[in-house]
Coordinates of C-alpha atoms and ligand atoms in Angstrom, one line a residue:
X936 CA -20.0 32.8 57.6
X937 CA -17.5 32.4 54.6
X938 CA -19.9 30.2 52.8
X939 CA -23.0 33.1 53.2
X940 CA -20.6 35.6 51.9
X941 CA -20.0 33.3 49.0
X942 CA -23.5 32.0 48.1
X943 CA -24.2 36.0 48.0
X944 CA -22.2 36.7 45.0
X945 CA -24.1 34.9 42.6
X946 CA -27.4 36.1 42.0
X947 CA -30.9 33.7 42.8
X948 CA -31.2 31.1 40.0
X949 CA -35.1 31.5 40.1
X950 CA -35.1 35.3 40.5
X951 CA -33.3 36.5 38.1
X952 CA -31.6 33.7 35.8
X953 CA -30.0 36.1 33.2
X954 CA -27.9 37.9 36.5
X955 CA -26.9 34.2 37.7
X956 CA -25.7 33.2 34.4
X957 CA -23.8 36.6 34.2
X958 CA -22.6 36.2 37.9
X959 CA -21.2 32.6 37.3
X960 CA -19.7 33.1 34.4
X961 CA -17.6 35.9 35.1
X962 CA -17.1 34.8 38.7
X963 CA -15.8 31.5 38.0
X964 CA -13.1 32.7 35.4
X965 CA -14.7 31.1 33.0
X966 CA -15.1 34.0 30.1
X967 CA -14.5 38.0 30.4
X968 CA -15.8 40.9 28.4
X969 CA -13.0 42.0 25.7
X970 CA -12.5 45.3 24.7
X971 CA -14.5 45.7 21.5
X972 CA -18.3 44.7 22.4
X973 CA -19.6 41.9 21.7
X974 CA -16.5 39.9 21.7
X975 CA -15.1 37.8 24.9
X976 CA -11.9 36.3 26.5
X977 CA -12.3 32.6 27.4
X978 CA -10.5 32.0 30.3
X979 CA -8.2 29.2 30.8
X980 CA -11.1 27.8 33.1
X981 CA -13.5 28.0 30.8
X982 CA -10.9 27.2 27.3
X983 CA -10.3 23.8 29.8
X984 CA -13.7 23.0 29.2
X985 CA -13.4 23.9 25.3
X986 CA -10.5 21.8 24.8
X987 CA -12.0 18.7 26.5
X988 CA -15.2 19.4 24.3
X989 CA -13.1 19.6 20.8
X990 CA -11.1 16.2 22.1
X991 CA -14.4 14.3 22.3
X992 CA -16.1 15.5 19.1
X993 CA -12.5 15.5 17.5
X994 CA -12.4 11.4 18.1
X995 CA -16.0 11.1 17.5
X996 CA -15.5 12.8 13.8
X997 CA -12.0 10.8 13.0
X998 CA -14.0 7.5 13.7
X999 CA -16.6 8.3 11.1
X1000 CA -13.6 9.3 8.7
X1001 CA -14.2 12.9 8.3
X1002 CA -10.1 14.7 8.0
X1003 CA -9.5 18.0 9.8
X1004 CA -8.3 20.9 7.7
X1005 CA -7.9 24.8 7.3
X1006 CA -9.4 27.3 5.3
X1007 CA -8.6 31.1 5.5
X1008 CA -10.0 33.6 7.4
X1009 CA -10.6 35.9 4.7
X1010 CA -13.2 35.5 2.0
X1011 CA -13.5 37.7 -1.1
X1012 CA -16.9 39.5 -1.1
X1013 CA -17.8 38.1 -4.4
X1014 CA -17.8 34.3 -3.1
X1015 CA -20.9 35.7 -0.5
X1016 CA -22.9 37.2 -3.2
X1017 CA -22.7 33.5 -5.5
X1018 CA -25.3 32.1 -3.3
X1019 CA -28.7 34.4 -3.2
X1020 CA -29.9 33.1 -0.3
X1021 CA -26.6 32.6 1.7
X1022 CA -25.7 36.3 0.5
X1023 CA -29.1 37.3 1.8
X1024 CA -28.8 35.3 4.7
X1025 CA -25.5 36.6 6.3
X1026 CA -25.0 40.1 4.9
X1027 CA -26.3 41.9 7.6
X1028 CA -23.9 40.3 10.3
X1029 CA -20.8 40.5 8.3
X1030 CA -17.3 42.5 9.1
X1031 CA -15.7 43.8 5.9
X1032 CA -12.3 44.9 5.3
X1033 CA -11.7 47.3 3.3
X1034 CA -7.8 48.6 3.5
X1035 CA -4.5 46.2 4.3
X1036 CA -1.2 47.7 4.2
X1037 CA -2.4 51.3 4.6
X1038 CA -4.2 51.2 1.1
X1039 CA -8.1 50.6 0.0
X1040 CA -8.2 47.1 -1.6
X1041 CA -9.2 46.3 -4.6
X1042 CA -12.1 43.9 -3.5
X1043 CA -13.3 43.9 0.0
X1044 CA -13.1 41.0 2.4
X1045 CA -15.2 39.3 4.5
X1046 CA -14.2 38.1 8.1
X1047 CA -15.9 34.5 7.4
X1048 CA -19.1 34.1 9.0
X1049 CA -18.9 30.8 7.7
X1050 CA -17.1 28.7 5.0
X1051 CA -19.7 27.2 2.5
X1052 CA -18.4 29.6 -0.2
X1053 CA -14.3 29.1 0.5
X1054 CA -14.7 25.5 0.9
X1055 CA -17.3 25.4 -2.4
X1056 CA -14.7 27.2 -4.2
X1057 CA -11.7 24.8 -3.0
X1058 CA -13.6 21.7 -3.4
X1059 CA -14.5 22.9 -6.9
X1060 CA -10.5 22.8 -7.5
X1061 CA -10.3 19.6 -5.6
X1062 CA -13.3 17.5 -7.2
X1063 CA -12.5 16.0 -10.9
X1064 CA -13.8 12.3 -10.5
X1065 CA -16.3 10.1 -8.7
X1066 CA -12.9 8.9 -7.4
X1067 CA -12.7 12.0 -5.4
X1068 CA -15.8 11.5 -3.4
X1069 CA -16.8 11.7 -0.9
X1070 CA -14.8 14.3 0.0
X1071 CA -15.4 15.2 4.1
X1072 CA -13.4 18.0 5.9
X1073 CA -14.1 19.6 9.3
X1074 CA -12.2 22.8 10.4
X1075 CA -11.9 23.6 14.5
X1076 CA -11.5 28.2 13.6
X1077 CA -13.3 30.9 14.7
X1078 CA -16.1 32.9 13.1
X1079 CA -17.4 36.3 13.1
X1080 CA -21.0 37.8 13.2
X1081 CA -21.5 41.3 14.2
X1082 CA -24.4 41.4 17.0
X1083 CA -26.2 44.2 18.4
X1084 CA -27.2 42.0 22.0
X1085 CA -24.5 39.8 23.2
X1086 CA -24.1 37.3 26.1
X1087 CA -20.8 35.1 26.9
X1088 CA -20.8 31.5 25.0
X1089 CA -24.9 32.1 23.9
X1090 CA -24.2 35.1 21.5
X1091 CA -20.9 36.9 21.1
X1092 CA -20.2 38.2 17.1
X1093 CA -16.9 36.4 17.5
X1094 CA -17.5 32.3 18.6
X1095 CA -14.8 29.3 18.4
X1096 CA -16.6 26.2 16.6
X1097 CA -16.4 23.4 14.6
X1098 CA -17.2 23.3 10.7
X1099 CA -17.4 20.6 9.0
X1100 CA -18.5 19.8 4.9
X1101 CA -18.3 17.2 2.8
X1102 CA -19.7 16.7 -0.7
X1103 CA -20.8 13.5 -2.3
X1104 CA -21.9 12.0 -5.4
X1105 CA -25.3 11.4 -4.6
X1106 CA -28.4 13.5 -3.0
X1107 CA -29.3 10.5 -0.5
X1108 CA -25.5 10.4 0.5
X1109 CA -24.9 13.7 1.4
X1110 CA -28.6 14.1 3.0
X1111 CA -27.8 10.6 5.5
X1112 CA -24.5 12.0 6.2
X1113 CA -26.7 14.9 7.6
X1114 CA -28.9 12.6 9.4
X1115 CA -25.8 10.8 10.8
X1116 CA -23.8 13.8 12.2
X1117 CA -27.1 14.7 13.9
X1118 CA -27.2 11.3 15.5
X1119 CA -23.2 11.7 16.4
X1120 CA -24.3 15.2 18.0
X1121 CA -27.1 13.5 20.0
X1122 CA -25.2 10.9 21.3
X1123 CA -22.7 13.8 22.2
X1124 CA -24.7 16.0 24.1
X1125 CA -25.8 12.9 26.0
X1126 CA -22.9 11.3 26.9
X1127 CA -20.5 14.2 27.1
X1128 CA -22.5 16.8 28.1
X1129 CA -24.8 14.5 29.6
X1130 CA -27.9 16.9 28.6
X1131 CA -30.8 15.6 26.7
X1132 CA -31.9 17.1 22.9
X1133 CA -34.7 17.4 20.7
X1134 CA -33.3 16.7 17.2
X1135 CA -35.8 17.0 14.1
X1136 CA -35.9 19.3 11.1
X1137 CA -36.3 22.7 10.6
X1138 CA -38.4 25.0 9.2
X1139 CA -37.9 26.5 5.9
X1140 CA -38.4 29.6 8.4
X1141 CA -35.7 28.6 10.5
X1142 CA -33.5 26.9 8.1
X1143 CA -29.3 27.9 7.1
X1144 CA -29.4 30.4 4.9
X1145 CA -28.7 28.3 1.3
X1146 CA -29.7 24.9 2.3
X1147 CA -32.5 22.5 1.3
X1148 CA -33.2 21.4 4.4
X1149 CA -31.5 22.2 8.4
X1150 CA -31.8 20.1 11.3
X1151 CA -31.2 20.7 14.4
X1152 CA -30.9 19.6 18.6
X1153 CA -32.7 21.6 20.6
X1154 CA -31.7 21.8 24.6
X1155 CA -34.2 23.0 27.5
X1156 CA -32.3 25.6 29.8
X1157 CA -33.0 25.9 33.3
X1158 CA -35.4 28.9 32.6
X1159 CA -37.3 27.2 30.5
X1160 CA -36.0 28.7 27.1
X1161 CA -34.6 26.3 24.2
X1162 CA -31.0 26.9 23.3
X1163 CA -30.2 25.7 19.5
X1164 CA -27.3 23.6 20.7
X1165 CA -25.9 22.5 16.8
X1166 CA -27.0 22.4 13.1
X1167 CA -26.6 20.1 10.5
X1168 CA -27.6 21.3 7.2
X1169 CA -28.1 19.0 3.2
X1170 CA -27.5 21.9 1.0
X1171 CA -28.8 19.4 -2.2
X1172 CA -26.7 21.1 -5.2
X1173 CA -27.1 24.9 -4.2
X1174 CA -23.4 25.4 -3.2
X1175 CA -21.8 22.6 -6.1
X1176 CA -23.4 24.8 -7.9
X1177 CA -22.7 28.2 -7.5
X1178 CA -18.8 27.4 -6.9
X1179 CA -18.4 24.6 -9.9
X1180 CA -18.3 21.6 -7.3
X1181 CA -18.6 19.1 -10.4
X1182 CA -17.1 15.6 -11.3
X1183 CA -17.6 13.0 -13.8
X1184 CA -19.3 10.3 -12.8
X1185 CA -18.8 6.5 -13.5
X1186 CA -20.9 6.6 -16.5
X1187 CA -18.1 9.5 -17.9
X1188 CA -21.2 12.6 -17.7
X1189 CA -20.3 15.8 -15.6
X1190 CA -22.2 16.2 -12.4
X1191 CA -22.4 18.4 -10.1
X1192 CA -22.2 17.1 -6.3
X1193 CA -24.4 17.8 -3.4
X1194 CA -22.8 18.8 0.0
X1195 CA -23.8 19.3 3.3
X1196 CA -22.5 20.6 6.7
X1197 CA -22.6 20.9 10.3
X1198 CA -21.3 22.8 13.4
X1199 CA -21.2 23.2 16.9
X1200 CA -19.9 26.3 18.9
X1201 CA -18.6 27.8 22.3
X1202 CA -22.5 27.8 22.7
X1203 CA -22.2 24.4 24.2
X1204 CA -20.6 25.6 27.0
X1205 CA -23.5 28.0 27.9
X1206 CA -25.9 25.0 26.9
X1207 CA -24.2 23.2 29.7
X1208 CA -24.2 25.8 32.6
X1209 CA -27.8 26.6 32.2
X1210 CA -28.8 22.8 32.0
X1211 CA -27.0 21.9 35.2
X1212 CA -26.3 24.6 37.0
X1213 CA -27.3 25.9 40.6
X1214 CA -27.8 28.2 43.0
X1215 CA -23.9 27.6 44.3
X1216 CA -22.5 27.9 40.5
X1217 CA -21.9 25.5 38.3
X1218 CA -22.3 22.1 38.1
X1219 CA -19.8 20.5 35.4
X1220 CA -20.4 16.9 33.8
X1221 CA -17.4 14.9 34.8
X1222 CA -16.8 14.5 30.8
X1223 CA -16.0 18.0 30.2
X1224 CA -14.7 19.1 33.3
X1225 CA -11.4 20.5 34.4
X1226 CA -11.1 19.5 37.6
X1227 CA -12.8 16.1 38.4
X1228 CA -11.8 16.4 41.6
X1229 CA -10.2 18.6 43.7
X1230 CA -8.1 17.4 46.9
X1231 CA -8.6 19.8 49.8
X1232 CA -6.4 19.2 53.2
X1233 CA -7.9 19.3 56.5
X1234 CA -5.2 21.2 58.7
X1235 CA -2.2 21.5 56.6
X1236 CA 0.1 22.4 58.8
X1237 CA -0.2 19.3 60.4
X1238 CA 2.5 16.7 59.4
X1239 CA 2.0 14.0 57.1
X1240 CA -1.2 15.8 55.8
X1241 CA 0.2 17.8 52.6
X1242 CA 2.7 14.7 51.9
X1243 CA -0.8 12.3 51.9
X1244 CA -3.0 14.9 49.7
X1245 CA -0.2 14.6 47.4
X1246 CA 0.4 10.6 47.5
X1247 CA -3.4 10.5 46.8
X1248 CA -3.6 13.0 44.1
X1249 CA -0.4 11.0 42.3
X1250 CA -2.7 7.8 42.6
X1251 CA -5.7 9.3 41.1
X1252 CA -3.2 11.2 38.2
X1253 CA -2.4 7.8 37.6
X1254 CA -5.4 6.2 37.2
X1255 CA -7.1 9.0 34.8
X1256 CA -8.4 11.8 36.8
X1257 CA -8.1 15.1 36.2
X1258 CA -7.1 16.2 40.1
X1259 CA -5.9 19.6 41.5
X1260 CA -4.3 19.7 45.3
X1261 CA -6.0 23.3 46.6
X1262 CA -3.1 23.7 49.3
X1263 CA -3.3 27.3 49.1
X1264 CA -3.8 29.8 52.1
X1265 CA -7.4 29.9 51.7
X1266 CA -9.1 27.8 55.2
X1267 CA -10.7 24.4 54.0
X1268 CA -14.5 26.4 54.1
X1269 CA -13.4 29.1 51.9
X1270 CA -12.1 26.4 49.3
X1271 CA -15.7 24.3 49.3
X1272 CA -17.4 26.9 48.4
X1273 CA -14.8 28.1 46.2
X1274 CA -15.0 24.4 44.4
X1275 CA -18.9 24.2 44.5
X1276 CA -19.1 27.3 42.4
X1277 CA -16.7 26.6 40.2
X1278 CA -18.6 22.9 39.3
X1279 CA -16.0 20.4 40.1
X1280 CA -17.9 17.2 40.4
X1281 CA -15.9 15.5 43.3
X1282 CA -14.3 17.3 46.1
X1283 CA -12.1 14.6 48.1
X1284 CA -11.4 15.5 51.8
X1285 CA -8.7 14.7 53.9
X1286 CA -7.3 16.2 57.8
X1287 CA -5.2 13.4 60.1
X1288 CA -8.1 11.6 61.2
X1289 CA -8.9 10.7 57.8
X1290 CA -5.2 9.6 57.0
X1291 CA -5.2 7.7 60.7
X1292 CA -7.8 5.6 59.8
X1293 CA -7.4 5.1 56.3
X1294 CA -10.2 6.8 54.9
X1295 CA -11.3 10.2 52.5
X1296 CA -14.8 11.9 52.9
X1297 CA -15.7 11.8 48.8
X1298 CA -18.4 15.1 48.4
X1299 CA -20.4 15.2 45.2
X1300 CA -21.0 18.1 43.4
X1301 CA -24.8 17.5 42.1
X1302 CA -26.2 16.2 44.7
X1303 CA -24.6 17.3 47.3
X1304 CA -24.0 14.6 49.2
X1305 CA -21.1 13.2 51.2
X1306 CA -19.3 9.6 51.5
X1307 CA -16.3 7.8 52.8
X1308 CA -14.2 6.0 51.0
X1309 CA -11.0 3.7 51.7
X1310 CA -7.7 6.4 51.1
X1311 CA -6.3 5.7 47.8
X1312 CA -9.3 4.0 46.3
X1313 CA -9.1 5.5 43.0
X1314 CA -11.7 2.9 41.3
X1315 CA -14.3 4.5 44.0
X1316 CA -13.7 8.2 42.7
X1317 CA -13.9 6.5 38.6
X1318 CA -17.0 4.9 39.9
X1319 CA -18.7 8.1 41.4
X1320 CA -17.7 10.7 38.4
X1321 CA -19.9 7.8 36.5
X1322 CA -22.6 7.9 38.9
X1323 CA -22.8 11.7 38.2
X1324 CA -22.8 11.6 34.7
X1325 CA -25.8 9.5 34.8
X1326 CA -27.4 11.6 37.7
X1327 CA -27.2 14.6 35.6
X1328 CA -28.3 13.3 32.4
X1329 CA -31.2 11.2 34.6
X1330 CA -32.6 14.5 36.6
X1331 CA -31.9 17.0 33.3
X1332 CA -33.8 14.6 31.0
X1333 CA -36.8 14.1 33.5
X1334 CA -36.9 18.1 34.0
X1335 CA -36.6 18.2 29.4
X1336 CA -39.7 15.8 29.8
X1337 CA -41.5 17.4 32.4
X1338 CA -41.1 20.6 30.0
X1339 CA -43.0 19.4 26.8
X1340 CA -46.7 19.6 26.7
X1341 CA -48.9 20.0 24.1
X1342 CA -51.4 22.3 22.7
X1343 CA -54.1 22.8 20.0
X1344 CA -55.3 26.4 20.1
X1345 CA -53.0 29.4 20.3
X1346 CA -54.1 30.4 23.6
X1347 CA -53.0 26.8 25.0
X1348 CA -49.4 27.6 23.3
X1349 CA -49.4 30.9 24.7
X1350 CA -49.9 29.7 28.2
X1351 CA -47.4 26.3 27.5
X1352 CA -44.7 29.0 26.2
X1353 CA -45.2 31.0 29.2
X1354 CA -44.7 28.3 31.7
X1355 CA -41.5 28.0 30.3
X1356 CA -42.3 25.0 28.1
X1357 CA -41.6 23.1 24.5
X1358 CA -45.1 23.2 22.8
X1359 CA -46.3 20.0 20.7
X1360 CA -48.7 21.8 18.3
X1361 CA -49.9 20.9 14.9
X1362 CA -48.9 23.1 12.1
X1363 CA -50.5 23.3 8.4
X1364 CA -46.8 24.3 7.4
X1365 CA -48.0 27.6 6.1
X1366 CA -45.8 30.5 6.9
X1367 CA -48.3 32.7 8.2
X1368 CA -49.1 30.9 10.5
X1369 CA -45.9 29.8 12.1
X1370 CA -45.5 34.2 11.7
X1371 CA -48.7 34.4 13.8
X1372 CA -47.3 31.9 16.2
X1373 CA -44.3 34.1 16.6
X1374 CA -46.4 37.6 16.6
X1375 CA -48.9 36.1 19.4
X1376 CA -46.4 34.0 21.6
X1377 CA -42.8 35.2 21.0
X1378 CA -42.1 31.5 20.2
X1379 CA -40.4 30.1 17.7
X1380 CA -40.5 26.5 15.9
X1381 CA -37.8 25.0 16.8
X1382 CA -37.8 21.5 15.5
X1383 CA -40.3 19.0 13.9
X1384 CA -40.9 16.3 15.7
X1385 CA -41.4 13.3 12.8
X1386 CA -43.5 11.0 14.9
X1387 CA -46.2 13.5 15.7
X1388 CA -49.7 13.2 15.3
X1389 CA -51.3 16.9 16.1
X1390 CA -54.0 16.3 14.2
X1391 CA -54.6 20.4 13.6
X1392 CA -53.0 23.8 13.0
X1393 CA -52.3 25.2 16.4
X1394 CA -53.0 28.8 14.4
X1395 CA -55.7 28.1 11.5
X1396 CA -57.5 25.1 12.1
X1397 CA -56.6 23.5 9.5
X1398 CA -54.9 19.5 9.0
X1399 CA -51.5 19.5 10.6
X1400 CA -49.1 18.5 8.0
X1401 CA -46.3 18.5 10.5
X1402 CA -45.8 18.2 14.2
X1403 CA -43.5 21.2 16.0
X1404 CA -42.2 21.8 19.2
X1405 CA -42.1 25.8 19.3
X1406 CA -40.7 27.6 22.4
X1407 CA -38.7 30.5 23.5
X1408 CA -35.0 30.5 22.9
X1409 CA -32.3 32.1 23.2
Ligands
LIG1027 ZN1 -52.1 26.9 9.8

């Protein structure tokens, strides 16, 4: 009865995937609407997941050597407008200030949408000699972009993200640093978020405002949208130039240097709900997840139960696991479902019998699917978050594969799109055609795929010079 009631809440996954998304993330305390549209509260449910999120790409970007850092929120106007295309690019999403301390300043201010331009401008005081370089800093902030249609983690005008830029020497430095930090994201999203990516370059369509050339990973939702999940972006000497990034080389001439940066976002965390997700709520990937696994007591009242949940959860504390005791009011059936929605990969169960005989039923999350294990065995609970890490990278990859077909004429895109797909096509890399594309199938190229062969122009007919995957996205 409790568990109908529950499994009613949350809208049906295949009937109407944007009021699922909206019931799960607002009914599992993960985000909230704030007051000024557009923006959101991250819960400490859903901040949990952030955290564990920035601790993994955090280690991932200190291995490589890259040095976190701060830049200010507020940018003068004038450091937008140095870059044409960047100006171009961002002005229409910006928030300005225009009076402080109850008087009109002097030069308006942007709320950053971004920091090429602050950090060009610092590194420009930073960068004398070749000694200097590289120079690579990343900066964990938020950013703001106004937005007329927002959603929670997929499109809010204020987001929490990583930053990072560095500048080098040399154009083939700074463009394999990009390649790199879209390998580091791949291996990322796969292992921590255990959700497969298309990376490849962008279009010059689709490409960061300012840069020479953006790549990108690309993730398939449950829907059958893509969801840009992170951008890395070589920007050659566009920014060194415009903010005076120059050093003097080994030979004693003046150079300019050539940056690049990348970022991830709050997105991730909507990346991950629609990739895993189900009809009961979420389904978290042990990685990222708050609660690994949650303790629930059968009868709890009845002695030597409550002192055993909490012997058990001490053991598992020890040995690594994120584990909560649920030894509230609630009766056990109310907390399942409770648990289910709210993702947690491992719900451990445990009532007198269990504690007489020595054992704990072990229920896991993305499957569904129950065991016994020995009481205490804490190896056996490491063991199974591990075998649903790999289950849910195994089934989401299959689905990502099971998505991509390929087509030739626009009418085969059309119907690929509409099924919900990625869509191999050859392109002629003309932009009318990839405008056509757009016009005819509301798709959009998302990344090119460098080992395609397409031999023609999905639009025109014409060679392929590239292969693209285009798709909806959000
Ligand atoms: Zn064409």
């Amino acid at each position: 009865m409790a568990k109908e009631q529950f499994v009613s809440q949350i809208a049906g996954i295949e009937e109407d995937f944007p009021q699922w998304y909206t019931d799960v993330v607002i009914k599992t305390k993960l985000v909230d609407y704030g007051p000024v549209k557009g923006t959101m509260v991250i819960r400490p449910y859903g901040y949990a997941i952030w955290e564990n999120i920035q601790r993994e790409l955090d280690a991932r970007f200190k291995r490589a050597g890259v040095e976190n850092s701060y830049f200010p929120l507020l940018i003068p106007m004038s450091f937008l407008t140095k870059e044409a295309e960047h100006v171009e690019g961002f002005a229409p999403e910006v928030a300005v200030v225009t009076h402080a301390g109850g008087a009109k300043l002097e030069e308006p201010l942007v709320v950053r949408p971004t920091s090429e331009t602050i950090i060009g401008h610092m590194m420009g005081k930073w960068v004398e000699s070749w000694r200097d370089l590289p120079l690579r800093l990343n900066q964990w902030c938020n950013v703001m972009r106004w937005e007329k249609t927002t959603r929670p983690f997929l499109r809010t005008s204020e987001f929490l993200w990583q930053e990072g830029h560095s500048v080098y020497a040399t154009g083939e430095e700074a463009e394999a640093e990009t390649q790199a930090m879209l390998r580091l994201y791949e291996e990322f999203a796969k292992n921590v978020l255990c959700m497969p990516v298309l990376v490849g370059r962008k279009t010059e369509k689709e490409k960061f405002a300012g840069a020479v050339a953006t790549y990108g990973m690309e993730a398939m939702m449950h829907d059958g949208k893509s969801l840009q999940a992170g951008t890395t972006h070589y920007m050659g000497q566009n920014f060194a130039k415009a903010f005076g990034v120059q050093f003097t080389d080994k030979d004693g001439a003046l150079k300019y240097g050539y940056t690049m940066s990348y970022g991830v976002s709050t997105r991730l965390i909507g990346a991950l709900i629609m990739t895993h997700g189900d009809q009961r709520g979420l389904v978290l990937p042990p990685p990222v997840a708050p609660v690994q696994a949650v303790v629930v007591p059968i009868a709890q009242k009845k002695e030597g139960v409550l002192e055993a949940c909490e012997k058990l959860c001490a053991t598992l504390r020890e040995a690594g696991v994120r584990v909560k005791l649920d030894d509230s009011e609630n009766s056990p059936g109310w907390k399942f479902n409770e648990w289910e929605m709210k993702g947690v990969p491992v719900r451990i169960e445990l009532g007198p019998r269990d504690i007489e005989a020595g054992k704990m039923l072990l229920f896991r999350r993305d499957t569904c699917e129950k065991c016994e294990a020995e009481l205490g065995d804490a190896d056996r609970v490491k063991e199974l978050l591990g075998a649903i890490s790999s289950n849910l990278y195994t089934v989401a990859k299959a689905r990502m594969e099971e998505r991509i077909v390929s087509a030739d004429t626009l009418g085969e895109l059309l119907d690929g799109v509409n099924g919900g797909n990625f869509v191999r096509t050859g392109w002629c890399g003309e932009r009318a055609c990839e405008d056509r594309v757009k016009e005819f199938a509301q798709a959009t190229a998302r990344v090119m795929d460098e080992n395609g062969t397409q031999p023609v122009c999905v639009c025109c007919g014409k060679p392929a010079k590239h292969t693209v995957f285009f798709a909806r996205a959000y």
